[in-house]
Coordinates of C-alpha atoms in Angstrom, one line a residue:
Chain A
M22 CA 187.1 197.6 57.0
P23 CA 187.4 200.6 54.8
T24 CA 185.2 200.5 51.7
W25 CA 188.0 200.7 49.2
L26 CA 189.6 197.6 50.7
V27 CA 186.3 195.7 50.4
V28 CA 186.0 196.8 46.8
V29 CA 189.6 195.7 46.0
A30 CA 189.2 192.4 47.8
T31 CA 185.8 191.7 46.1
S32 CA 187.3 192.5 42.7
L33 CA 190.3 190.2 43.3
V34 CA 188.0 187.3 44.3
M35 CA 185.8 187.9 41.3
A36 CA 188.8 188.0 39.0
V37 CA 190.1 184.7 40.3
L38 CA 186.7 183.1 39.9
V39 CA 186.3 184.4 36.3
V40 CA 189.8 183.1 35.3
A41 CA 188.9 179.8 36.9
S42 CA 185.6 179.6 35.1
V43 CA 187.3 180.4 31.8
M44 CA 190.1 177.8 32.2
I45 CA 188.2 174.9 33.9
G46 CA 186.3 172.4 31.8
A47 CA 186.2 168.9 30.2
I48 CA 188.6 170.1 27.5
D49 CA 192.0 171.3 28.7
V50 CA 192.8 174.9 27.8
S51 CA 196.2 176.0 29.0
V52 CA 197.7 179.5 28.9
A53 CA 200.6 177.9 26.9
D54 CA 198.2 176.7 24.1
L55 CA 196.7 180.1 23.9
V56 CA 200.0 181.9 23.7
A57 CA 201.1 179.4 21.1
G58 CA 198.1 180.4 19.0
D59 CA 196.4 177.0 19.1
D60 CA 193.2 177.5 17.1
D61 CA 191.3 174.7 19.0
A62 CA 192.1 176.3 22.3
W63 CA 190.9 179.7 21.2
D64 CA 187.7 178.2 19.8
V65 CA 186.9 176.5 23.1
L66 CA 187.7 179.8 24.9
L67 CA 185.7 182.1 22.7
L68 CA 182.8 179.8 21.7
S69 CA 182.2 178.1 25.0
R70 CA 184.1 179.3 28.1
V71 CA 183.8 183.1 27.7
P72 CA 180.0 183.0 26.7
R73 CA 179.4 180.6 29.6
T74 CA 181.2 182.8 32.1
T75 CA 179.4 185.9 30.8
A76 CA 176.1 184.1 31.1
I77 CA 176.9 183.2 34.7
L78 CA 177.7 186.8 35.6
L79 CA 174.6 188.2 33.9
A80 CA 172.1 185.6 35.1
G81 CA 173.5 185.5 38.6
S82 CA 173.4 189.3 39.2
A83 CA 170.0 189.7 37.5
M84 CA 168.3 187.0 39.6
A85 CA 169.8 188.2 42.8
V86 CA 168.6 191.8 42.0
A87 CA 165.1 190.4 41.0
G88 CA 165.0 188.7 44.4
L89 CA 165.9 191.9 46.2
V90 CA 163.3 193.9 44.3
M91 CA 160.6 191.3 45.1
Q92 CA 161.5 191.3 48.8
M93 CA 161.1 195.0 48.9
L94 CA 157.7 195.0 47.1
V95 CA 156.2 192.1 49.0
R96 CA 157.8 193.3 52.2
N97 CA 159.0 189.9 53.2
R98 CA 162.6 188.8 53.5
F99 CA 161.9 185.2 52.4
V100 CA 160.3 185.6 49.0
E101 CA 162.1 185.4 45.7
P102 CA 161.0 184.1 42.2
S103 CA 161.6 180.4 43.1
T104 CA 159.7 180.5 46.5
V105 CA 156.5 182.2 45.3
G106 CA 155.8 180.3 42.0
T107 CA 157.1 182.9 39.6
T108 CA 159.8 180.6 38.1
E109 CA 157.3 177.6 37.9
A110 CA 154.7 179.8 36.2
A111 CA 157.3 181.0 33.7
G112 CA 158.1 177.3 33.0
L113 CA 154.4 176.5 32.6
G114 CA 153.9 179.3 30.2
L115 CA 156.9 178.2 28.2
L116 CA 155.6 174.7 28.1
L117 CA 152.2 175.7 26.8
V118 CA 153.7 177.9 24.1
T119 CA 156.0 175.1 23.1
I120 CA 153.0 172.8 22.7
L121 CA 150.5 175.2 21.2
A122 CA 152.7 177.5 19.1
P123 CA 156.1 175.7 18.6
A124 CA 156.9 178.0 15.6
M125 CA 156.7 181.2 17.6
P126 CA 160.1 183.1 17.6
L127 CA 162.0 183.1 20.8
P128 CA 161.2 186.7 21.9
G129 CA 157.5 185.8 21.6
K130 CA 158.0 182.7 23.7
I131 CA 159.8 184.7 26.4
G132 CA 157.0 187.2 26.3
V133 CA 154.5 184.5 27.0
A134 CA 156.7 183.0 29.8
A135 CA 157.0 186.5 31.3
A136 CA 153.2 187.0 31.2
F137 CA 152.8 183.7 33.0
A138 CA 155.5 184.6 35.5
L139 CA 153.7 187.9 36.3
A140 CA 150.3 186.1 36.6
G141 CA 151.9 183.6 39.0
T142 CA 153.3 186.4 41.1
L143 CA 149.9 188.2 41.2
L144 CA 148.2 184.9 42.1
F145 CA 150.6 184.6 45.0
L146 CA 149.9 188.1 46.2
A147 CA 146.1 187.4 46.0
V148 CA 146.6 184.2 48.1
L149 CA 148.6 186.2 50.5
R150 CA 145.8 188.8 50.9
A151 CA 143.2 186.1 51.4
V152 CA 145.1 184.2 54.1
P153 CA 144.7 186.0 57.4
V154 CA 147.6 184.4 59.4
R155 CA 150.8 186.2 58.4
S156 CA 153.9 185.1 60.3
I157 CA 157.1 185.7 58.4
V158 CA 157.5 182.0 57.9
T159 CA 154.0 181.4 56.5
V160 CA 154.6 183.7 53.6
P161 CA 157.4 181.7 51.9
L162 CA 155.6 178.4 52.9
L163 CA 152.4 179.6 51.1
G164 CA 154.6 180.6 48.1
M165 CA 156.3 177.2 48.0
M166 CA 153.0 175.4 48.1
L167 CA 151.7 177.5 45.3
A168 CA 154.9 176.9 43.4
G169 CA 154.4 173.2 44.0
V170 CA 150.9 173.3 42.6
I171 CA 151.9 175.2 39.5
G172 CA 154.9 172.9 39.1
A173 CA 152.7 169.8 39.4
V174 CA 150.3 171.1 36.7
A175 CA 153.3 171.7 34.4
T176 CA 154.7 168.3 35.1
W177 CA 151.4 166.6 34.3
I178 CA 151.1 168.5 31.0
A179 CA 154.7 167.8 30.1
Y180 CA 154.2 164.1 30.9
R181 CA 151.2 163.9 28.6
Y182 CA 153.1 165.5 25.7
D183 CA 156.3 163.7 26.4
L184 CA 158.2 166.9 27.3
L185 CA 159.4 166.0 30.8
Q186 CA 163.0 166.3 29.8
T187 CA 162.5 169.8 28.3
L188 CA 160.6 171.0 31.4
G189 CA 163.4 169.6 33.6
A190 CA 165.9 171.6 31.6
W191 CA 164.0 174.8 32.2
M192 CA 163.5 174.1 35.9
T193 CA 167.0 173.1 36.7
G194 CA 169.6 175.7 35.8
D195 CA 172.6 174.4 33.8
F196 CA 175.3 176.5 32.1
S197 CA 176.9 173.5 30.3
G198 CA 174.8 174.1 27.2
I199 CA 175.7 177.7 26.9
V200 CA 177.7 178.5 23.8
A201 CA 178.2 181.7 21.7
G202 CA 174.8 182.5 20.2
R203 CA 172.8 180.9 23.0
M204 CA 173.2 183.5 25.8
E205 CA 172.8 186.9 24.1
L206 CA 169.2 187.3 25.4
L207 CA 170.7 187.5 28.9
W208 CA 171.8 191.1 28.1
V209 CA 168.1 192.0 28.5
T210 CA 168.4 191.0 32.1
A211 CA 171.5 193.1 32.5
A212 CA 169.6 196.1 31.1
L213 CA 166.7 195.4 33.6
A214 CA 169.2 195.2 36.4
V215 CA 170.4 198.7 35.4
V216 CA 166.7 199.9 35.3
A217 CA 166.3 198.4 38.9
Y218 CA 169.3 200.5 40.0
V219 CA 167.9 203.6 38.5
M220 CA 164.6 202.9 40.3
A221 CA 166.4 201.9 43.6
D222 CA 165.0 204.7 45.7
R223 CA 161.5 204.1 44.6
F224 CA 161.8 200.5 45.6
T225 CA 163.2 201.4 49.0
V226 CA 160.3 203.8 49.6
A227 CA 157.8 201.1 48.4
G228 CA 159.5 198.8 51.0
L229 CA 158.1 201.1 53.8
G230 CA 154.6 199.9 52.9
K231 CA 151.8 201.4 50.9
D232 CA 150.7 204.0 53.4
T233 CA 154.1 205.5 54.1
A234 CA 155.1 205.3 50.5
T235 CA 151.9 207.1 49.4
A236 CA 152.5 209.7 52.2
L237 CA 155.9 210.4 50.6
G238 CA 154.3 211.0 47.2
L239 CA 155.3 207.7 45.6
P240 CA 152.9 206.4 42.9
Y241 CA 152.7 203.1 44.8
G242 CA 150.7 201.1 42.2
V243 CA 152.9 202.2 39.3
V244 CA 156.1 201.3 41.1
M245 CA 154.6 197.9 42.2
A246 CA 153.5 197.1 38.7
L247 CA 156.9 198.1 37.2
G248 CA 158.8 196.2 39.8
L249 CA 156.9 193.0 39.5
G250 CA 157.0 193.2 35.7
L251 CA 160.7 193.6 35.9
V252 CA 161.0 190.5 38.1
A253 CA 158.8 188.5 35.8
V254 CA 160.8 189.3 32.7
V255 CA 164.1 188.6 34.3
S256 CA 162.8 185.3 35.7
A257 CA 161.4 184.3 32.3
V258 CA 164.6 185.1 30.4
V259 CA 166.7 183.2 32.9
V260 CA 164.4 180.2 32.8
V261 CA 164.6 180.1 29.0
V262 CA 168.3 180.6 28.6
V263 CA 169.7 179.0 31.7
G264 CA 167.0 177.3 33.8
G265 CA 165.9 177.8 37.4
L266 CA 168.5 179.1 39.9
P267 CA 166.7 178.3 43.2
F268 CA 167.2 180.4 46.3
L269 CA 169.7 182.7 44.6
G270 CA 167.5 185.7 45.0
L271 CA 166.9 184.9 48.6
V272 CA 170.3 184.1 49.9
V273 CA 172.3 187.0 48.4
P274 CA 169.9 189.9 49.4
N275 CA 169.6 188.5 52.9
V276 CA 173.3 188.3 53.4
A277 CA 173.7 191.8 51.9
S278 CA 171.0 193.1 54.1
L279 CA 172.8 191.9 57.2
L280 CA 176.1 193.6 56.0
V281 CA 174.9 196.9 54.5
G282 CA 171.2 197.2 55.1
D283 CA 168.4 197.6 52.7
N284 CA 168.8 201.1 51.3
L285 CA 168.8 199.9 47.7
R286 CA 170.9 202.7 46.3
R287 CA 173.7 201.3 48.5
T288 CA 172.8 197.6 48.6
L289 CA 171.8 196.8 45.0
P290 CA 175.4 196.9 43.5
W291 CA 176.6 194.6 46.2
V292 CA 173.6 192.2 45.6
A293 CA 174.4 192.2 41.9
V294 CA 178.1 191.4 42.5
G295 CA 177.2 188.9 45.2
G296 CA 174.8 187.1 42.9
A297 CA 177.3 186.8 40.1
G298 CA 180.0 185.6 42.5
L299 CA 177.9 183.0 44.2
V300 CA 176.7 181.5 40.8
L301 CA 180.2 181.6 39.5
L302 CA 181.5 179.8 42.6
C303 CA 178.7 177.1 42.5
D304 CA 179.2 176.6 38.7
V305 CA 183.0 176.1 39.1
L306 CA 182.3 173.7 42.0
G307 CA 179.9 171.8 39.8
R308 CA 182.5 171.4 37.2
V309 CA 185.3 170.3 39.5
L310 CA 183.5 168.0 41.9
R311 CA 183.2 165.0 39.6
Y312 CA 185.5 166.1 36.8
P313 CA 185.2 165.6 33.9
Y314 CA 181.5 165.3 34.4
E315 CA 179.4 168.2 35.6
I316 CA 176.8 168.7 38.3
P317 CA 174.2 171.2 37.0
I318 CA 174.2 174.6 38.7
G319 CA 170.6 174.3 39.7
V320 CA 171.4 171.3 41.9
V321 CA 174.4 172.9 43.5
M322 CA 172.5 176.2 44.1
G323 CA 169.6 174.2 45.5
V324 CA 171.8 172.5 48.1
V325 CA 173.7 175.6 49.1
G326 CA 170.7 177.9 48.9
S327 CA 168.3 175.7 50.9
L328 CA 170.9 175.3 53.7
V329 CA 171.4 179.1 53.9
F330 CA 167.6 179.6 53.7
L331 CA 167.1 177.2 56.6
Y332 CA 169.7 179.1 58.6
L333 CA 168.1 182.4 57.9
L334 CA 164.6 181.1 58.8
L335 CA 165.9 179.7 62.1
R336 CA 167.7 182.9 63.1
A337 CA 164.7 185.1 62.2
P338 CA 163.2 186.5 65.5
A339 CA 159.6 185.5 65.9
G340 CA 156.9 188.1 65.7
R341 CA 158.9 190.6 63.7
S342 CA 158.0 190.5 60.0
G343 CA 161.2 190.2 58.0
A344 CA 164.3 192.2 58.9
Chain B
M13 CA 143.2 225.2 56.6
I14 CA 142.0 221.6 56.6
T15 CA 138.3 221.3 55.7
V16 CA 136.5 218.1 56.2
E17 CA 133.1 218.1 54.3
Q18 CA 130.6 215.4 55.3
V19 CA 133.0 212.6 55.1
T20 CA 131.7 209.0 55.6
K21 CA 133.9 205.9 55.7
R22 CA 132.7 202.3 56.1
Y23 CA 134.5 199.1 56.6
G24 CA 132.0 196.6 55.1
T25 CA 128.7 197.5 56.7
T26 CA 130.3 199.2 59.8
V27 CA 130.3 203.0 59.6
V28 CA 133.5 204.1 61.1
V29 CA 133.4 207.8 60.2
D30 CA 129.9 209.1 60.1
D31 CA 129.2 212.2 58.1
V32 CA 131.9 214.3 59.7
S33 CA 132.4 217.9 58.9
L34 CA 135.3 219.8 60.5
E35 CA 137.4 222.9 60.0
L36 CA 141.0 223.0 61.3
P37 CA 142.6 226.5 60.9
R38 CA 146.2 227.0 60.1
G39 CA 148.8 226.9 62.8
G40 CA 148.7 225.4 66.3
V41 CA 148.3 221.9 67.7
T42 CA 145.0 220.1 67.4
S43 CA 144.5 216.9 69.4
V44 CA 142.0 214.3 68.4
I45 CA 140.7 212.2 71.3
G46 CA 138.0 209.7 71.9
P47 CA 137.4 206.1 73.0
N48 CA 138.8 203.1 71.0
G49 CA 136.9 202.7 67.8
A50 CA 135.7 206.2 67.6
G51 CA 137.1 206.6 64.1
K52 CA 140.1 208.9 65.0
S53 CA 142.7 207.0 63.0
T54 CA 140.4 206.4 60.1
L55 CA 139.5 210.1 59.9
L56 CA 143.2 211.0 59.9
S57 CA 143.9 208.5 57.1
V58 CA 141.1 209.9 55.0
V59 CA 142.4 213.4 55.6
A60 CA 145.9 212.2 54.5
R61 CA 144.3 210.5 51.4
L62 CA 145.6 207.1 52.5
L63 CA 142.0 205.9 52.6
P64 CA 139.3 206.8 50.1
A65 CA 136.1 208.2 51.7
E66 CA 132.7 206.7 50.6
S67 CA 131.3 210.2 50.4
G68 CA 132.3 213.7 51.2
R69 CA 135.7 215.3 50.6
V70 CA 138.7 216.8 52.4
L71 CA 140.1 220.1 51.3
L72 CA 143.6 221.3 52.0
D73 CA 143.7 225.1 51.6
G74 CA 140.7 224.6 49.3
A75 CA 142.2 221.8 47.1
D76 CA 140.6 218.3 47.3
V77 CA 143.3 215.9 48.6
A78 CA 141.9 213.0 46.6
R79 CA 142.5 215.0 43.4
T80 CA 145.9 216.6 44.2
P81 CA 148.9 214.9 42.6
G82 CA 150.6 212.7 45.2
R83 CA 154.0 214.3 45.0
E84 CA 152.6 217.8 45.4
L85 CA 150.5 216.8 48.4
A86 CA 153.6 215.1 49.9
R87 CA 155.3 218.5 50.0
R88 CA 152.4 220.0 51.9
L89 CA 151.1 217.3 54.2
G90 CA 153.2 214.7 56.1
V91 CA 151.6 211.8 58.0
L92 CA 152.9 209.3 60.6
R93 CA 150.8 206.2 60.8
Q94 CA 150.2 204.2 63.9
D95 CA 151.6 201.0 62.7
N96 CA 155.1 201.5 61.4
H97 CA 156.8 198.2 61.7
L98 CA 159.4 197.8 59.0
A99 CA 160.4 194.8 56.9
V100 CA 163.4 196.6 55.5
R101 CA 166.6 197.2 57.3
L102 CA 167.5 200.9 57.3
T103 CA 169.6 203.1 59.4
V104 CA 168.0 206.1 61.2
R105 CA 169.8 208.4 58.8
D106 CA 168.4 206.4 55.8
L107 CA 164.9 206.6 57.1
V108 CA 165.0 210.3 57.8
T109 CA 166.5 211.0 54.4
L110 CA 163.6 209.2 52.8
G111 CA 161.5 212.0 54.3
R112 CA 163.1 214.2 51.6
Y113 CA 161.8 211.8 48.8
P114 CA 159.0 214.2 47.7
Y115 CA 161.7 216.8 46.9
S116 CA 164.8 214.7 46.0
R117 CA 163.3 211.5 44.5
G118 CA 166.6 209.9 45.7
R119 CA 169.0 212.6 44.4
T120 CA 169.8 214.2 47.7
T121 CA 170.9 217.8 47.5
P122 CA 172.8 219.9 50.2
D123 CA 169.4 221.4 51.0
D124 CA 168.0 218.0 51.7
V125 CA 171.0 217.1 53.9
A126 CA 170.4 220.3 55.9
H127 CA 166.7 219.4 56.5
V128 CA 167.7 215.8 57.5
D129 CA 170.3 217.2 59.9
A130 CA 167.8 219.6 61.4
A131 CA 165.2 216.8 61.9
V132 CA 167.7 214.5 63.5
A133 CA 168.8 217.2 65.9
R134 CA 165.2 218.1 66.6
L135 CA 164.3 214.6 67.7
D136 CA 167.6 214.2 69.5
L137 CA 168.7 211.2 67.4
G138 CA 172.3 212.4 66.9
G139 CA 173.9 209.4 68.6
L140 CA 171.7 206.9 66.8
E141 CA 172.0 208.2 63.2
H142 CA 174.0 205.2 61.9
R143 CA 172.2 202.5 63.9
Y144 CA 169.8 200.2 62.2
L145 CA 166.1 200.7 63.1
D146 CA 165.7 197.0 64.1
E147 CA 168.4 197.5 66.7
L148 CA 166.6 200.3 68.5
S149 CA 163.9 200.4 71.2
G150 CA 160.3 201.0 70.2
G151 CA 160.5 204.6 71.5
Q152 CA 163.7 205.4 69.6
R153 CA 162.2 203.9 66.4
Q154 CA 159.1 206.1 66.9
R155 CA 161.2 209.2 67.2
A156 CA 163.0 208.2 64.0
F157 CA 159.7 208.0 62.2
V158 CA 158.6 211.4 63.5
A159 CA 162.0 212.8 62.4
M160 CA 161.3 211.4 58.9
V161 CA 157.9 213.3 58.8
M162 CA 159.6 216.4 60.1
A163 CA 162.3 216.2 57.4
Q164 CA 159.4 216.2 54.9
D165 CA 159.1 219.9 55.8
T166 CA 155.3 220.1 55.2
E167 CA 153.1 222.8 56.5
Y168 CA 150.6 220.2 57.7
V169 CA 151.7 217.4 60.0
L170 CA 149.4 214.5 61.0
L171 CA 150.6 212.2 63.7
D172 CA 148.6 209.1 64.6
E173 CA 149.4 208.2 68.3
P174 CA 153.0 209.5 68.3
L175 CA 153.2 208.6 72.0
N176 CA 152.9 204.8 71.3
N177 CA 155.8 203.0 72.9
L178 CA 157.1 206.0 74.7
D179 CA 157.8 206.2 78.4
M180 CA 156.7 209.3 80.3
T181 CA 159.9 211.3 79.7
H182 CA 160.0 210.5 76.0
A183 CA 156.3 211.1 75.7
R184 CA 156.8 214.6 77.2
D185 CA 159.7 215.2 74.9
M186 CA 157.6 214.2 71.9
M187 CA 154.8 216.6 72.9
R188 CA 157.4 219.3 73.4
T189 CA 158.7 218.6 69.9
V190 CA 155.2 218.7 68.5
R191 CA 154.6 222.0 70.3
R192 CA 157.8 223.5 69.0
A193 CA 157.0 222.4 65.4
A194 CA 153.9 224.5 65.7
D195 CA 155.4 227.5 67.6
E196 CA 158.9 227.8 66.0
L197 CA 158.3 226.3 62.5
G198 CA 154.7 227.4 62.0
R199 CA 153.5 224.0 61.2
T200 CA 149.9 223.0 61.6
V201 CA 149.9 219.8 63.7
V202 CA 147.1 217.3 64.2
V203 CA 147.8 214.5 66.7
V204 CA 145.7 211.6 67.6
L205 CA 146.2 211.0 71.4
H206 CA 144.9 208.4 73.8
D207 CA 145.8 210.3 77.0
V208 CA 143.4 213.2 77.4
N209 CA 145.9 214.9 79.8
F210 CA 148.6 215.2 77.1
A211 CA 145.9 216.7 74.9
S212 CA 144.8 219.0 77.7
C213 CA 148.4 220.3 78.5
W214 CA 149.9 220.6 75.0
S215 CA 147.2 221.5 72.5
D216 CA 145.4 224.6 71.3
R217 CA 142.3 222.7 70.2
I218 CA 140.8 219.4 71.0
V219 CA 138.5 217.4 68.8
A220 CA 136.6 214.7 70.7
M221 CA 135.1 211.9 68.6
R222 CA 132.7 209.2 69.5
D223 CA 131.0 206.5 67.3
G224 CA 132.4 208.0 64.1
R225 CA 131.2 211.5 64.9
V226 CA 132.7 214.7 66.3
E227 CA 131.1 214.9 69.7
V228 CA 132.6 218.2 70.7
Q229 CA 135.5 220.5 69.8
G230 CA 137.1 223.5 71.5
P231 CA 140.0 224.6 73.6
P232 CA 141.2 222.3 76.4
S233 CA 139.4 224.5 79.0
E234 CA 136.1 223.5 77.5
V235 CA 136.6 219.9 76.5
I236 CA 138.5 218.6 79.5
D237 CA 135.5 218.8 81.8
T238 CA 133.5 216.1 83.6
D239 CA 130.3 216.7 81.8
V240 CA 131.9 216.7 78.4
L241 CA 134.1 213.7 79.0
R242 CA 130.9 211.8 80.2
R243 CA 129.4 212.5 76.8
V244 CA 132.5 211.3 74.9
Y245 CA 133.6 208.3 77.1
D246 CA 130.3 207.4 78.9
D247 CA 132.2 207.5 82.1
E248 CA 132.5 209.6 85.3
I249 CA 135.9 211.3 85.3
T250 CA 136.9 213.8 87.9
V251 CA 138.7 216.8 86.4
R252 CA 140.9 219.0 88.6
E253 CA 142.9 222.1 87.9
V254 CA 146.5 221.6 88.8
D255 CA 148.9 224.6 88.4
G256 CA 146.5 226.1 85.9
R257 CA 146.1 223.0 83.8
R258 CA 143.0 220.8 83.7
V259 CA 143.9 217.2 84.5
A260 CA 141.6 214.2 84.3
L261 CA 142.0 211.8 87.2
Y262 CA 141.2 208.5 85.7
Y263 CA 143.7 206.3 87.5
T264 CA 141.4 205.0 90.2

């Protein structure tokens, strides 16, 4: 298929999904009402539906890109923020700052969450270095165990302070609470996704491994630190504003890799669009399945994502690391 | 010129490279041979600043490699490591183009494209350019990696066992490529080889290592010799002259 055809088809699908996301919800908004200038309809559209759809596009693309960057840097296809403890660590940090410094302004809280997310990622990398057996499957398994431990600590603390519901809201992504004024921070993640695109070639070179990257003159440590920092901040912002979007950063880059490879300069835009599209689809599904009630996006993503993850694990040839 | 000055490298308490001093002049092909665990690959990694030495230093035309900025060094010295499995899915063309990274940093110019084309042609990868590396045989992948190093267009080229995974035809082709890089392009090539006969037939100099030290160095006519090989490998190996080349008979 020629590239322009793929671009046109993708744009059409995205346009349909966006229109569906704007129109579908518990309150009916019809084109006729909007044309007639119905104030209530316009309010629903501008205060709820458009911000929600924007949030979906931003969070979806940024988390998929974060997953891709992490896979390059860790050199394993099956890692992403939710399978190595990054998301859980961000949640733990947010919980602690909520208990210890509830008055801290939101950017400060996100900073703390990002610091915890980064620490969680580094802890994972340290564990990875300490454990000698390294089959491709062991790596995400280790990560999920670590994520489980961090999650358990967070749950215990939340239980003691009666914050289980709050923690649950962070860990399970949900766009139903997004209204105008509650999603603007997500633009930070969009900016970081652009930064990732600017750095795309550096991440591709880093994906060749430390030795080859160094031989090509890449400041490996710097790129590693910047990349993991970027992933941590994106994860923290998304956890705060939307909540966890499990497996998103795993499914989209893997499918993109099969279709167009891992040269990030070429792949990253597709991963961003794919991430936005998948979240949009899952969110619209969540709104339609038991209308007028909603199934949170985190649940839908968890089901869809874990199934695709299983498929990818099973088709991975043994012995080869990743690819 | 590559100057190795009293380099020592340990892994834990094991000394892998033991106070090695060595001078490799510009131009030509130098082969590094020796038994398993002699420290050949480690020495190569230290020379390529991929491993820090515990003591001693390596000079590239007089400049300490450990202190030269990485990007500048990447334009003068290219290195192929022994283990080049990939977790990323790239086409042959993608990989060879990354060899231009020290110059392009991702913004590929027509000059970069020309170097990539030349490297692809040199390694005979024309028909495989748009195939993904994970779809290729081990030998084809090996050639793609060497093409990446060639595209890097460095005066010094270090190759750690480039004959890995290659059958006899491709092994010979690889040595011919190495030879031509030195003769036609004026590169200074250092190759770590397991097979002493490839070293004997294709190189100008041989450096033989044992237990982390340089046991002997010199032209193939001096190094490929029963007495010398006994010192290096602790083994009796018959050497015969066949069509003017010295060949070690170690198959029986």
